[in-house]
Tab-separated table of C-alpha atoms in Angstrom:
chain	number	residue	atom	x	y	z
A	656	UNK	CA	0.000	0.000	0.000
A	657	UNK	CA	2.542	1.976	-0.326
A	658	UNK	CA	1.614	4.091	-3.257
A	659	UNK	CA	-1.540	5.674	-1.081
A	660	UNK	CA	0.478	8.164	0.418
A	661	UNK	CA	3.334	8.858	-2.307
A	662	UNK	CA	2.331	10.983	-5.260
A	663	UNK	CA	4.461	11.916	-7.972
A	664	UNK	CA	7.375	13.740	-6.923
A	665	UNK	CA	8.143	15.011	-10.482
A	666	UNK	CA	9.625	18.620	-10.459
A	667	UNK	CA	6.878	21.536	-10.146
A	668	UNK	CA	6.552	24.232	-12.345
A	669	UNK	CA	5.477	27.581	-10.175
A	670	UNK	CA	4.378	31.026	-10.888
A	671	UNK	CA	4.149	33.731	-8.391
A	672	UNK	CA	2.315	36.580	-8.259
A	673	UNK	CA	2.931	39.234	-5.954
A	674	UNK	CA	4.246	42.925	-6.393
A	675	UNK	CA	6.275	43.032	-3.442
A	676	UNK	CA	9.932	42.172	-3.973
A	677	UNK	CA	10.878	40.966	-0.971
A	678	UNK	CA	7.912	39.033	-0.380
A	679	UNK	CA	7.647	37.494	-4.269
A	680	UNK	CA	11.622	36.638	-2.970
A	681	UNK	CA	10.935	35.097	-0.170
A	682	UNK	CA	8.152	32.728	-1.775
A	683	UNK	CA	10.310	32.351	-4.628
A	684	UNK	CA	13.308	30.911	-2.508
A	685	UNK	CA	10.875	28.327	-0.645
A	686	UNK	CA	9.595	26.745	-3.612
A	687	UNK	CA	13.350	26.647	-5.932
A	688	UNK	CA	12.952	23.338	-4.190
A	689	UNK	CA	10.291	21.835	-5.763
A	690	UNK	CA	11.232	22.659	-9.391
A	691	UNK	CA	11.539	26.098	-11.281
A	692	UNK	CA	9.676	28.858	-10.214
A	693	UNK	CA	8.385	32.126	-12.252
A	694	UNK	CA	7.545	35.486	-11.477
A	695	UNK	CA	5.404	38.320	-11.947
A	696	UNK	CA	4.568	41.648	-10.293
A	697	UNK	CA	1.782	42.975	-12.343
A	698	UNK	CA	-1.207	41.773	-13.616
A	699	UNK	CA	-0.684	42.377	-17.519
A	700	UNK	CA	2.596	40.195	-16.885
A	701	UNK	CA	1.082	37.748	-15.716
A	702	UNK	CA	-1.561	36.941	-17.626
A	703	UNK	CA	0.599	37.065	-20.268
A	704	UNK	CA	3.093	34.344	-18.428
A	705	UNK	CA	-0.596	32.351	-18.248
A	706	UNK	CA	-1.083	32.223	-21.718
A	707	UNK	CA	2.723	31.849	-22.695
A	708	UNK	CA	3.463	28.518	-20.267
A	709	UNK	CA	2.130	25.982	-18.739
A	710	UNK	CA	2.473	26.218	-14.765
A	711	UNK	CA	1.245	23.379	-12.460
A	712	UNK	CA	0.653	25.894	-9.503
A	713	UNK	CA	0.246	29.638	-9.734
A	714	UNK	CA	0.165	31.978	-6.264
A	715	UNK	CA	-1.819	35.020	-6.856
A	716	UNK	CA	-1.353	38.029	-4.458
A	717	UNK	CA	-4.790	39.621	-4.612
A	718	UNK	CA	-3.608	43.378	-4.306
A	719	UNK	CA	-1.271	44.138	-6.676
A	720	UNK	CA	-1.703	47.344	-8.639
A	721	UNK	CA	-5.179	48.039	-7.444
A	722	UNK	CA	-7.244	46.449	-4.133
A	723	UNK	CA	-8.351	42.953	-5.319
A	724	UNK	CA	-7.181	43.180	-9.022
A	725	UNK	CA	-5.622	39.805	-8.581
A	726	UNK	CA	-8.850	38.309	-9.116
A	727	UNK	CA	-8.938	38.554	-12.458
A	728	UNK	CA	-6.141	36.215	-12.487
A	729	UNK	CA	-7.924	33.003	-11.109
A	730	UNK	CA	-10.006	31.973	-13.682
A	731	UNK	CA	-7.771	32.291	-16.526
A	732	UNK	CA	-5.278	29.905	-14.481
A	733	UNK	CA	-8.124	27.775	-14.185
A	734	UNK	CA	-8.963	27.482	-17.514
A	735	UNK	CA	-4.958	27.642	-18.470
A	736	UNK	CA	-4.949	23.918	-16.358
A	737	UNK	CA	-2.902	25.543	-13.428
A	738	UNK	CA	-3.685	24.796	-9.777
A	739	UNK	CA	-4.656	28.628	-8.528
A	740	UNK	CA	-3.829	29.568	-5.308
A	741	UNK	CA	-4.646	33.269	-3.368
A	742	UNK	CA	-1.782	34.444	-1.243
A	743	UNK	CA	-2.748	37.951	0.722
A	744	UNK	CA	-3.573	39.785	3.534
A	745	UNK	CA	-7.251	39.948	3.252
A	746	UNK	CA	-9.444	38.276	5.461
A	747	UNK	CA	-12.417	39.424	4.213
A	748	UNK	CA	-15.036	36.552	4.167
A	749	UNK	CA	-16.949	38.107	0.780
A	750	UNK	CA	-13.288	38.021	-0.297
A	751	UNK	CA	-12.418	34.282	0.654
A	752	UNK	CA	-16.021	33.234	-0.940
A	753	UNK	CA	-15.516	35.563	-3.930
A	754	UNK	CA	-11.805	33.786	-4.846
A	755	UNK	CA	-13.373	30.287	-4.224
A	756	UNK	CA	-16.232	30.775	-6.535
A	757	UNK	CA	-13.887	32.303	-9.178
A	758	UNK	CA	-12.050	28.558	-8.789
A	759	UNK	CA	-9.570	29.186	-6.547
A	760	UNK	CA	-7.929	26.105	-5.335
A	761	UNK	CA	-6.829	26.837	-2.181
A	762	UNK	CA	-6.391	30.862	-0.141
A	763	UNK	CA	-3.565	31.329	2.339
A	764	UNK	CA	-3.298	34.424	4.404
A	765	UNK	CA	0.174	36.355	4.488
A	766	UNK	CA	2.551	35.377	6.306
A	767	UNK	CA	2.573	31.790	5.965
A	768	UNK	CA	5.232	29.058	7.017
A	769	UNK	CA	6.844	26.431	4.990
A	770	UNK	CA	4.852	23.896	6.192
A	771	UNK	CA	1.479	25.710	4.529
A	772	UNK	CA	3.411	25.477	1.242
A	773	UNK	CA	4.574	22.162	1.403
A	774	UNK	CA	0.769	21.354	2.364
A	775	UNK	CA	-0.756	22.884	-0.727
A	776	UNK	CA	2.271	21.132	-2.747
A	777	UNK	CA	1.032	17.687	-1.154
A	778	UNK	CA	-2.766	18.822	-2.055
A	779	UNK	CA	-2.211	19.972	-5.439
A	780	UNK	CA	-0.245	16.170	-6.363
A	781	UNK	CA	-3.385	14.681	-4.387
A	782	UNK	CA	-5.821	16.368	-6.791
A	783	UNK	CA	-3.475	15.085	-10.166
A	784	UNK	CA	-3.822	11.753	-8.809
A	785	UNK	CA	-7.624	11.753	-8.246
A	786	UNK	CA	-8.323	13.340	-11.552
A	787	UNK	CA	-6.084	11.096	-12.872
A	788	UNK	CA	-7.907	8.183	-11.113
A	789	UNK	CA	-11.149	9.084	-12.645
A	790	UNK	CA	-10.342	9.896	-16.334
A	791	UNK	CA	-9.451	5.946	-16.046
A	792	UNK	CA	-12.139	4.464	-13.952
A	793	UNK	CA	-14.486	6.524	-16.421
A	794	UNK	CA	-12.438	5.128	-19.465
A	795	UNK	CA	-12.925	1.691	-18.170
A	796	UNK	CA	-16.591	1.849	-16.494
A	797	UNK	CA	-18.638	3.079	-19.469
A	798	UNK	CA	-21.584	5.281	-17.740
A	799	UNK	CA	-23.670	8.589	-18.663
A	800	UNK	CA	-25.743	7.823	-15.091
A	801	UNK	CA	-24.808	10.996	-13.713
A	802	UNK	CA	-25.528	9.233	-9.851
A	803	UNK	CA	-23.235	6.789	-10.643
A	804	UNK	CA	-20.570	8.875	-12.188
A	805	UNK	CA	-20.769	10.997	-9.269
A	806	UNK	CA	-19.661	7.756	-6.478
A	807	UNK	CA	-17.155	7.079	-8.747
A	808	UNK	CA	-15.440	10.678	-8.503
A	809	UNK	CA	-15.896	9.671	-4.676
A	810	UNK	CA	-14.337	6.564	-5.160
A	811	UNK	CA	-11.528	8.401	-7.016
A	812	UNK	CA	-11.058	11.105	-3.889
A	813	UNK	CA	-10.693	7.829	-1.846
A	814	UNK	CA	-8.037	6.131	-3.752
A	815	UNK	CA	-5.192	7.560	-1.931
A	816	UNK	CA	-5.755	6.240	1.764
A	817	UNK	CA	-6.736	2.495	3.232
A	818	UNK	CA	-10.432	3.000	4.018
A	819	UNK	CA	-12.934	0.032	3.370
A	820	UNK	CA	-14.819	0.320	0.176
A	821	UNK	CA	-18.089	-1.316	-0.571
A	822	UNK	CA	-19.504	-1.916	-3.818
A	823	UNK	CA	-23.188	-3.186	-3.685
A	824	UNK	CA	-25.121	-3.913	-6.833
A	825	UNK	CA	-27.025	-7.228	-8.335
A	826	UNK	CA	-24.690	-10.200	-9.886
A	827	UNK	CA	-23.274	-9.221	-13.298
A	828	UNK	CA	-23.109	-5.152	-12.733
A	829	UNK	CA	-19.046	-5.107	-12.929
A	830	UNK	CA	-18.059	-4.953	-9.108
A	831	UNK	CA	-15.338	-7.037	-9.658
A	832	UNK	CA	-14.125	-4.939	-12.343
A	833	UNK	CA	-14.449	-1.764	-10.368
A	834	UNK	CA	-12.745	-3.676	-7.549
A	835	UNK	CA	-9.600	-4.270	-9.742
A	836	UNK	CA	-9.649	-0.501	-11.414
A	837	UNK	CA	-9.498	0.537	-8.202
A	838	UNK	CA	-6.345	-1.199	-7.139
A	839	UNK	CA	-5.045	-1.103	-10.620
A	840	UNK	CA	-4.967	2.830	-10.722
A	841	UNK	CA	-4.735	3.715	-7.567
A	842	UNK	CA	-1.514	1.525	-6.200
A	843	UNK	CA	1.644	0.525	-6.966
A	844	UNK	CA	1.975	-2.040	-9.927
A	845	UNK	CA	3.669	-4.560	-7.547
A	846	UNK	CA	1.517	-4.005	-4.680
A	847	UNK	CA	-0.949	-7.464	-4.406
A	848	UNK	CA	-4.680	-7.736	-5.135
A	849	UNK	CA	-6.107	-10.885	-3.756
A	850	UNK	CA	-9.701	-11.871	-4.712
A	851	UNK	CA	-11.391	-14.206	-2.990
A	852	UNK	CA	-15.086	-15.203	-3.394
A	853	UNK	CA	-16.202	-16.004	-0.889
A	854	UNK	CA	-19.324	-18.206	-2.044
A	855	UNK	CA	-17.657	-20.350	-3.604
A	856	UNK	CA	-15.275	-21.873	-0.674
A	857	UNK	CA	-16.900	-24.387	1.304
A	858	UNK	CA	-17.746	-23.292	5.283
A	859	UNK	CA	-15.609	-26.072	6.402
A	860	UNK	CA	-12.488	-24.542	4.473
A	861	UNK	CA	-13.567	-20.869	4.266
A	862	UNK	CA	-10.867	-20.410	7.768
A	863	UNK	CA	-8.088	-22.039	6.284
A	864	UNK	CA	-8.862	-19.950	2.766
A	865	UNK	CA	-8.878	-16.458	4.643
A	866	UNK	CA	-5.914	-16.999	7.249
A	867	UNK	CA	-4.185	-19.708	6.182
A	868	UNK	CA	-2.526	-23.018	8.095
A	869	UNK	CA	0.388	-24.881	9.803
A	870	UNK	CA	1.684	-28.080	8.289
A	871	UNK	CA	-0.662	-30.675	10.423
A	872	UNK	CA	-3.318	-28.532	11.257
A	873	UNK	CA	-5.518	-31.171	10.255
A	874	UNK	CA	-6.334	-33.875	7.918
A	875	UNK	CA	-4.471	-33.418	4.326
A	876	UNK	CA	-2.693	-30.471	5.364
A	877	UNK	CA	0.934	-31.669	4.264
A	878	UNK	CA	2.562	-27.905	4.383
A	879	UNK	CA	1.971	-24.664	5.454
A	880	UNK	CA	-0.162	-22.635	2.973
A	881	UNK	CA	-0.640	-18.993	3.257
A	882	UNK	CA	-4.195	-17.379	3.672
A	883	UNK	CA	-5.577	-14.448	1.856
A	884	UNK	CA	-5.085	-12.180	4.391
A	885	UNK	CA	-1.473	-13.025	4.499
A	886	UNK	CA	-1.131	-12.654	0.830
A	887	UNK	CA	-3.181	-9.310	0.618
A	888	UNK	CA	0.034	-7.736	2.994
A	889	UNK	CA	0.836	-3.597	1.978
A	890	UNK	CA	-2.574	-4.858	-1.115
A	891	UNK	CA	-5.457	-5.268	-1.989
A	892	UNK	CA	-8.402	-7.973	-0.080
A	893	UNK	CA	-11.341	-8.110	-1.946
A	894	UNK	CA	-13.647	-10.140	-0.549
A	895	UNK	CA	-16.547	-11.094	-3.128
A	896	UNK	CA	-19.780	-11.845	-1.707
A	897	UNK	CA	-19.350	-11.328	2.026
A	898	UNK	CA	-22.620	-11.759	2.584
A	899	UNK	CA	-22.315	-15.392	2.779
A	900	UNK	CA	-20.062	-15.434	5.458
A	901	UNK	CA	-21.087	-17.349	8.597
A	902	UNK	CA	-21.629	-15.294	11.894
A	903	UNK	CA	-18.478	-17.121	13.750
A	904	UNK	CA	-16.292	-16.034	10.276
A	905	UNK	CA	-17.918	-12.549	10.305
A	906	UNK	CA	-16.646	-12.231	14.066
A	907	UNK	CA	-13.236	-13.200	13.176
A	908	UNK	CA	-12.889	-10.748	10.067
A	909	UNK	CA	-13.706	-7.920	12.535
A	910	UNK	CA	-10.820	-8.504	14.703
A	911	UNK	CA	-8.231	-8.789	11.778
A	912	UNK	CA	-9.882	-5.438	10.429
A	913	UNK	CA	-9.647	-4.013	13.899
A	914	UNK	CA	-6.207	-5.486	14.463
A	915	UNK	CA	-4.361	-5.842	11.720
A	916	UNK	CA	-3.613	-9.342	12.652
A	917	UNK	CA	-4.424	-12.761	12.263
A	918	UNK	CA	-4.110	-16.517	13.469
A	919	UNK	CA	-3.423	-19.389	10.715
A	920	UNK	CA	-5.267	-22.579	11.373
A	921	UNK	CA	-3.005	-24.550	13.588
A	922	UNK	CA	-0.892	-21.757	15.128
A	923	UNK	CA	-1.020	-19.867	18.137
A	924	UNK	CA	0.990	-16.917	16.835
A	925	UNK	CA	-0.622	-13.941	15.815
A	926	UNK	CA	0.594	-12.271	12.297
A	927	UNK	CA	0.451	-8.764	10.845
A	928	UNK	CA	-0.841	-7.823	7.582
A	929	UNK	CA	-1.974	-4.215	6.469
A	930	UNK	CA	-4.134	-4.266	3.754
A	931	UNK	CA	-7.186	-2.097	1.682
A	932	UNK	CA	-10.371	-4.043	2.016
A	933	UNK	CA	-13.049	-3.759	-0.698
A	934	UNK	CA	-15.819	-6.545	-0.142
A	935	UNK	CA	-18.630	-6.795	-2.557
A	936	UNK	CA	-22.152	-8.673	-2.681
A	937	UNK	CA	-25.191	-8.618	-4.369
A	938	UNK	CA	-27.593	-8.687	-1.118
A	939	UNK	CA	-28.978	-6.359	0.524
A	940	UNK	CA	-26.654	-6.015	3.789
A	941	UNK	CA	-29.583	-3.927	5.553
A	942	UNK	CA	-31.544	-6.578	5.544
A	943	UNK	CA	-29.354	-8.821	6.589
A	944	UNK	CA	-28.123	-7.019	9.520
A	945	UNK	CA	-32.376	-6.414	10.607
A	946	UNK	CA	-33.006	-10.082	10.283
A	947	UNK	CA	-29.295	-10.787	12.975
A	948	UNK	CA	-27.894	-12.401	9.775
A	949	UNK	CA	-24.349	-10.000	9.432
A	950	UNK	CA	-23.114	-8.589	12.509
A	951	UNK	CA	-23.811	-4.827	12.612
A	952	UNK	CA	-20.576	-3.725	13.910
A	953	UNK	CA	-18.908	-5.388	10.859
A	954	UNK	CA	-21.155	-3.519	8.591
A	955	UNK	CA	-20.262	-0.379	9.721
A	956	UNK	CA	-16.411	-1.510	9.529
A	957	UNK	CA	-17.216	-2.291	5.588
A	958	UNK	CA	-19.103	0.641	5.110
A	959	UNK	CA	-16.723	2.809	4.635
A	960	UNK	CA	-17.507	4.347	0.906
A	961	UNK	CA	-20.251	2.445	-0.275
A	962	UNK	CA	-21.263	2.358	-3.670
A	963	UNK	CA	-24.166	0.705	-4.733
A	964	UNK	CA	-24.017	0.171	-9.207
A	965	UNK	CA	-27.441	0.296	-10.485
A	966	UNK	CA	-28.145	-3.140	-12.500
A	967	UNK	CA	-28.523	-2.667	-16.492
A	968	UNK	CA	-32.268	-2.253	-16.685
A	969	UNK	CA	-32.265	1.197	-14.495
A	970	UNK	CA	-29.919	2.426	-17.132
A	971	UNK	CA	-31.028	2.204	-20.317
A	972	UNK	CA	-28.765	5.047	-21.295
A	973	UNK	CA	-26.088	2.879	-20.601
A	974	UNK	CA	-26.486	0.009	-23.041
A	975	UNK	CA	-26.054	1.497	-26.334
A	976	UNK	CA	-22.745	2.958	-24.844
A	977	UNK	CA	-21.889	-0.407	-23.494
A	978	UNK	CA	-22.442	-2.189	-26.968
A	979	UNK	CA	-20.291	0.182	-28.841
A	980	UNK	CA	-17.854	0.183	-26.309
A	981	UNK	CA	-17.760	-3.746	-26.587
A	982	UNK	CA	-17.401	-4.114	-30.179
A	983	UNK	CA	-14.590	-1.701	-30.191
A	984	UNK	CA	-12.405	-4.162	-28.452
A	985	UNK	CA	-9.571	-6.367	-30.382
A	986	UNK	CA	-8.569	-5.608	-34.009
A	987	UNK	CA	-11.861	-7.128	-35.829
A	988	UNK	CA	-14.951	-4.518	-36.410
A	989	UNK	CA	-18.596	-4.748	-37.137
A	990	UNK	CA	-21.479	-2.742	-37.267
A	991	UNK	CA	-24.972	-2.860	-35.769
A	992	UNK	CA	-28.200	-2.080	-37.182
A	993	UNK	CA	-30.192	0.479	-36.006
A	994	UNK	CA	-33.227	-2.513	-35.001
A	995	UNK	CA	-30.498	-4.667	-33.615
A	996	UNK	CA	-29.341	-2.079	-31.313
A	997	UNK	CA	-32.868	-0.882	-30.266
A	998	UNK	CA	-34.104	-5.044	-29.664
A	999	UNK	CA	-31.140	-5.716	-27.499
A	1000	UNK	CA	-31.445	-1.629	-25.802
A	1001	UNK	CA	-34.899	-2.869	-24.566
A	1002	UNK	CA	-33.702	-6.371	-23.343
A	1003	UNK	CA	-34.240	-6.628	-19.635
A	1004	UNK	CA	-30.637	-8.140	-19.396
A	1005	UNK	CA	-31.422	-9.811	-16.155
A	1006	UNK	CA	-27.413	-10.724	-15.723
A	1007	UNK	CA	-26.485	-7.319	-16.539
A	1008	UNK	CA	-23.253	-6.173	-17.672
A	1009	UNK	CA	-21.905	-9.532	-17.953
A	1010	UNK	CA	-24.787	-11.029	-19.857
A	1011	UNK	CA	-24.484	-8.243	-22.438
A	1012	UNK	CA	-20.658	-8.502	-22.746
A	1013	UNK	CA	-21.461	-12.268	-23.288
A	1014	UNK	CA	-23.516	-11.880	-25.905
A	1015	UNK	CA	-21.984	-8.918	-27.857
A	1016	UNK	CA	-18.640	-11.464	-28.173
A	1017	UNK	CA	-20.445	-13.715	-29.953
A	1018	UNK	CA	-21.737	-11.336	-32.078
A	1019	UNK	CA	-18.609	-9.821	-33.408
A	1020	UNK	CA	-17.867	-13.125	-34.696
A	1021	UNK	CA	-20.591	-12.924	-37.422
A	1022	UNK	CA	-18.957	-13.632	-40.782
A	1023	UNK	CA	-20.614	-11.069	-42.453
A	1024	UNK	CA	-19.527	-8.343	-40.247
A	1025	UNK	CA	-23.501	-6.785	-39.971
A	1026	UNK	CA	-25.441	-7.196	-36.828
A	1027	UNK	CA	-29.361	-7.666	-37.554
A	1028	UNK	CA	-31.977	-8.565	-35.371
A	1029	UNK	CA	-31.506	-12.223	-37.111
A	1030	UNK	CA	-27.975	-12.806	-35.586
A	1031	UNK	CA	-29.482	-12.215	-32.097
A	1032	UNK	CA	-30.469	-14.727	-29.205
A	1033	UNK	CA	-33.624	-15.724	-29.047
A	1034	UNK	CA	-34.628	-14.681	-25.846
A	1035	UNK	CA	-33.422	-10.584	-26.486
A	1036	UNK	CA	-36.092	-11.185	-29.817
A	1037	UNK	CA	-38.819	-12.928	-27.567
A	1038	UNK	CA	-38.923	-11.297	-24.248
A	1039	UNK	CA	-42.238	-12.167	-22.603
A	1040	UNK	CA	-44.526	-9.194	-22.178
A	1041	UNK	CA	-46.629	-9.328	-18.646
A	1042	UNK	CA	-49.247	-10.919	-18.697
A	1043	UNK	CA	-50.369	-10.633	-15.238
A	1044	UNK	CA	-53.833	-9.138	-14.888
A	1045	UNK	CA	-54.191	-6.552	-12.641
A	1046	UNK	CA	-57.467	-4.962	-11.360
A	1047	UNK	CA	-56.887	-1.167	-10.816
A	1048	UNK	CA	-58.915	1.474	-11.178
A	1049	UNK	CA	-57.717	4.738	-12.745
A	1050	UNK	CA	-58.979	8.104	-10.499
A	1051	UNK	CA	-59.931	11.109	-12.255
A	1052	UNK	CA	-56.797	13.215	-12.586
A	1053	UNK	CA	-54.373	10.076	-13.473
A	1054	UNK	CA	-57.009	9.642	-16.588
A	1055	UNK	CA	-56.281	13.491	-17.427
A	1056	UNK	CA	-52.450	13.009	-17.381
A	1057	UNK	CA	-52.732	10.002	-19.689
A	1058	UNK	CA	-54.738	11.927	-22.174
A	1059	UNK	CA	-52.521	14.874	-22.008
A	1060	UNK	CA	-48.727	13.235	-21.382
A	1061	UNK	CA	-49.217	9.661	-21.968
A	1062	UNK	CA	-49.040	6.509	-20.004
A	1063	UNK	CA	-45.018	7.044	-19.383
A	1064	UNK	CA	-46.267	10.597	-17.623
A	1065	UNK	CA	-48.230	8.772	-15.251
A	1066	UNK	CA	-45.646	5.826	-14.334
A	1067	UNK	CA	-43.218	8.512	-13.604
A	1068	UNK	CA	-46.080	10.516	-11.445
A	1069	UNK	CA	-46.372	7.054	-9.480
A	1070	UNK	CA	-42.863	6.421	-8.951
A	1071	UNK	CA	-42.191	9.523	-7.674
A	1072	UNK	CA	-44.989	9.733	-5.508
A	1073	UNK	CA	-45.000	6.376	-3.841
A	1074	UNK	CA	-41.038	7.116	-3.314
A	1075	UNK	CA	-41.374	10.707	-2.028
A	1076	UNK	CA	-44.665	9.307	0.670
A	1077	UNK	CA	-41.602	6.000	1.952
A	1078	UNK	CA	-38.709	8.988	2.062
A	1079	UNK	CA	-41.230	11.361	4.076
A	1080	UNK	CA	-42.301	8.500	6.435
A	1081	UNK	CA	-39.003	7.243	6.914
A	1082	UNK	CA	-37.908	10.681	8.514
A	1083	UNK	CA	-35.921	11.792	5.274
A	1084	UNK	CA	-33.367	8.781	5.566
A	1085	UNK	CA	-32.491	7.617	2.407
A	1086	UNK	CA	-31.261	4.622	3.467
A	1087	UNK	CA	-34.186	3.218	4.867
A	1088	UNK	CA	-36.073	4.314	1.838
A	1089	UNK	CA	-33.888	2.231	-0.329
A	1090	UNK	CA	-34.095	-0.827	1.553
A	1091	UNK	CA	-37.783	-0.563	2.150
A	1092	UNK	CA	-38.189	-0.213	-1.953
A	1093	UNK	CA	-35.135	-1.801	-2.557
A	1094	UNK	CA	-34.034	0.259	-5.514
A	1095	UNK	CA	-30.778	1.525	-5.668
A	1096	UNK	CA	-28.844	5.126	-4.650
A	1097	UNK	CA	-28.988	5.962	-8.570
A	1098	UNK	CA	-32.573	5.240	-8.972
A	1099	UNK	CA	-33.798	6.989	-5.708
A	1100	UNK	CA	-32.543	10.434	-7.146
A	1101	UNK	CA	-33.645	9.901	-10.406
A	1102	UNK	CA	-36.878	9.462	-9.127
A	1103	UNK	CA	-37.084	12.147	-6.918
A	1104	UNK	CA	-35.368	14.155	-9.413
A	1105	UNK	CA	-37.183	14.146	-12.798
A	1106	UNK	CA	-40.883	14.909	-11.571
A	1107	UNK	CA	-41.175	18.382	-10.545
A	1108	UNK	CA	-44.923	19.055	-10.310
């Protein structure tokens, strides 16, 4: 894990700002440093400077010739790619909101030690590498959901320390992916990810899986074999369907999350191994902890970003993306009618990202290079309609919004009512809203969001 707290330490390029000499000096000397440093004393200079170069962090004195002209300064850094930062002697809150919402990246009040520079040094790297985090996890997770683009620039902001992550979402929806992309881009290339699924292993052997075993520890174990845990050491633990895990397992995982330490089967010797957790399932771990099934206390250890991906169905939007995005891959190409794509956009894909990524292989090995609705599985051609009959009785007004907007106007109406009455009457808490409709983060402020009357 040693790549969460170590950013590039590439030399800097600087530009300061500030029309007193011994002061612009002063800065100047501090940050020689850190790479090569510029400076200005007037505005018209330095704009000009902004437009010339390219600087990765510009300090702008806010009165230079005039009170506050160094305003004008922020945005164009901004907008040059520069990391703008106000240096001054105003304390002026109008004046601290003002520089922010000009873009301002940071505002340090004259006179300021070493240690505030070598702080906005270490926060300007931190920001490279969490833009740089999510230009990749976006490259890689193809999305337009804007609710799930926006936990993913929270997942990015959390790359660079060891907190728990939890990624929630039905089988299929790419948590395993996102699980990897996260340790992929955000650590070392020879720091360990370790993936363990834990539905698969057998409760009997689940132990000896996790934390590993002495030669003799019991029958058929001829050697010592290392555990997960062990293996995961200054890495990457993702634990795939935790849900499954048996109470007495769920209790031990909490101490070795607590502790940093664990026991192998067979030894009385406690070991030390400090690794990033990321579990994953596809339950619903509210539930689970209501009905004494997962220990509460570990929940709250997992919990610590959670991100819940919406399955393939809520995102319609999505699919055509996902299907171009597919066929791109390796050297062959094809093309897709315009009824193939809209037959498998209105699929249900029940396994989700998977099941489409499935099927869209197969399909770019059609010899004749030309999707159409023929070359498709049958059951994204014959998707049973519903055919359950259902005795309601439409009031006055929901006729009226039918005859004006449509049926979709009235679904939407519905949706957004029967989710704002379960938010209102669970006290605003979102959480308990989802897990009483059991619909997902995304889809709650979608909802919510969309019907405005």
């Amino acid at each position: 894990m040693s790549s969460r707290a170590n950013y590039s330490t590439n030399p800097l390029k600087f530009l300061v700002i500030e029309d007193d000499y011994l002061t612009r000096q002063g800065v100047c000397a501090l940050l020689q440093e850190y790479g090569s440093v510029s400076e200005a004393s007037k505005v018209e200079q330095a704009a000009t400077l902004i437009k010339r170069e390219r600087f990765d962090i510009i300090l702008i004195d806010l009165g230079l010739n005039s009170e506050l002209e160094g305003l004008q300064l922020i945005e164009p850094a901004l907008q040059a790619g520069s990391y703008p930062v106000v240096v001054t002697g105003q304390e002026s809150e109008q004046v601290i909101k003002q520089s922010y919402h000009l873009g301002c990246s940071d505002y340090l009040v004259k006179p300021f030690k070493r240690a505030t520079l070598n702080r906005v040094i270490t926060s300007y790297r931190q920001s490279k590498h969490h833009h740089s985090f999510f230009q990749q996890l976006k490259d890689h997770f193809v999305t337009k959901d804007q609710q799930l683009i926006t936990q993913l620039e929270e997942l990015a902001s959390a790359s660079s320390n060891s907190d728990p992550i939890f990624l929630g979402g039905e089988s299929g929806t790419g948590k395993s992916m996102v699980a990897k992309l996260i340790h992929q881009i955000g650590h070392d290339s020879m720091d360990t990810f370790v993936h363990l699924n834990c539905a698969e292993i057998p409760t009997e052997l689940l132990e000896s899986e996790l934390f590993g075993h002495k030669k003799g520890a019991f029958s058929g174990a001829t050697a010592n074999k290392p555990g997960k845990v062990e293996l995961a050491h200054n890495g990457t633990l993702f634990l795939d369907e935790i849900a499954t895990l048996s109470l007495a397992m769920q209790a031990k995982l909490l101490v070795v999350l607590e502790e940093k330490r664990f026991t192998p089967v067979g030894s009385i010797t406690p070991q030390y191994s400090n690794f990033r957790l990321i579990s994953a399932t596809c339950q619903n771990l509210n539930q689970l902890v209501a009905a004494g099934e997962f220990r509460e206390d570990l929940f709250y250890r997992l919990d610590g970003l959670s991100v819940t991906i919406p399955p393939l169905r809520e995102r319609p939007d999505d699919i055509p993306l996902l299907i171009k995005h597919l066929l791109r891959q390796g050297d062959r190409r094809v093309v897709i009618t315009q009824p193939a794509m809209c037959a498998l956009t209105t699929y249900h894909w029940p396994g989700n990202v998977r099941e489409l990524a499935r099927v869209i292989e197969l399909l770019r090995r059609i010899p004749s290079g030309i999707i159409t609705p023929n070359h498709l599985p049958a059951k994204v051609l014959n998707t049973p309609p519903l055919t359950s009959e259902i005795d309601l009785e439409l009031t006055g007004p929901q006729k009226s919004i039918i005859k004006e907007h449509g049926l979709k106007a009235l679904m939407t109406k519905i949706e957004h009512d029967v989710t704002k009455q379960y938010y209102q009457n669970n006290m605003e808490r979102v959480r308990q809203t989802l897990k009483d409709l059991q619909i997902s983060n995304s889809t709650f402020y979608r909802i919510l969001g969309q019907h405005h009357g």
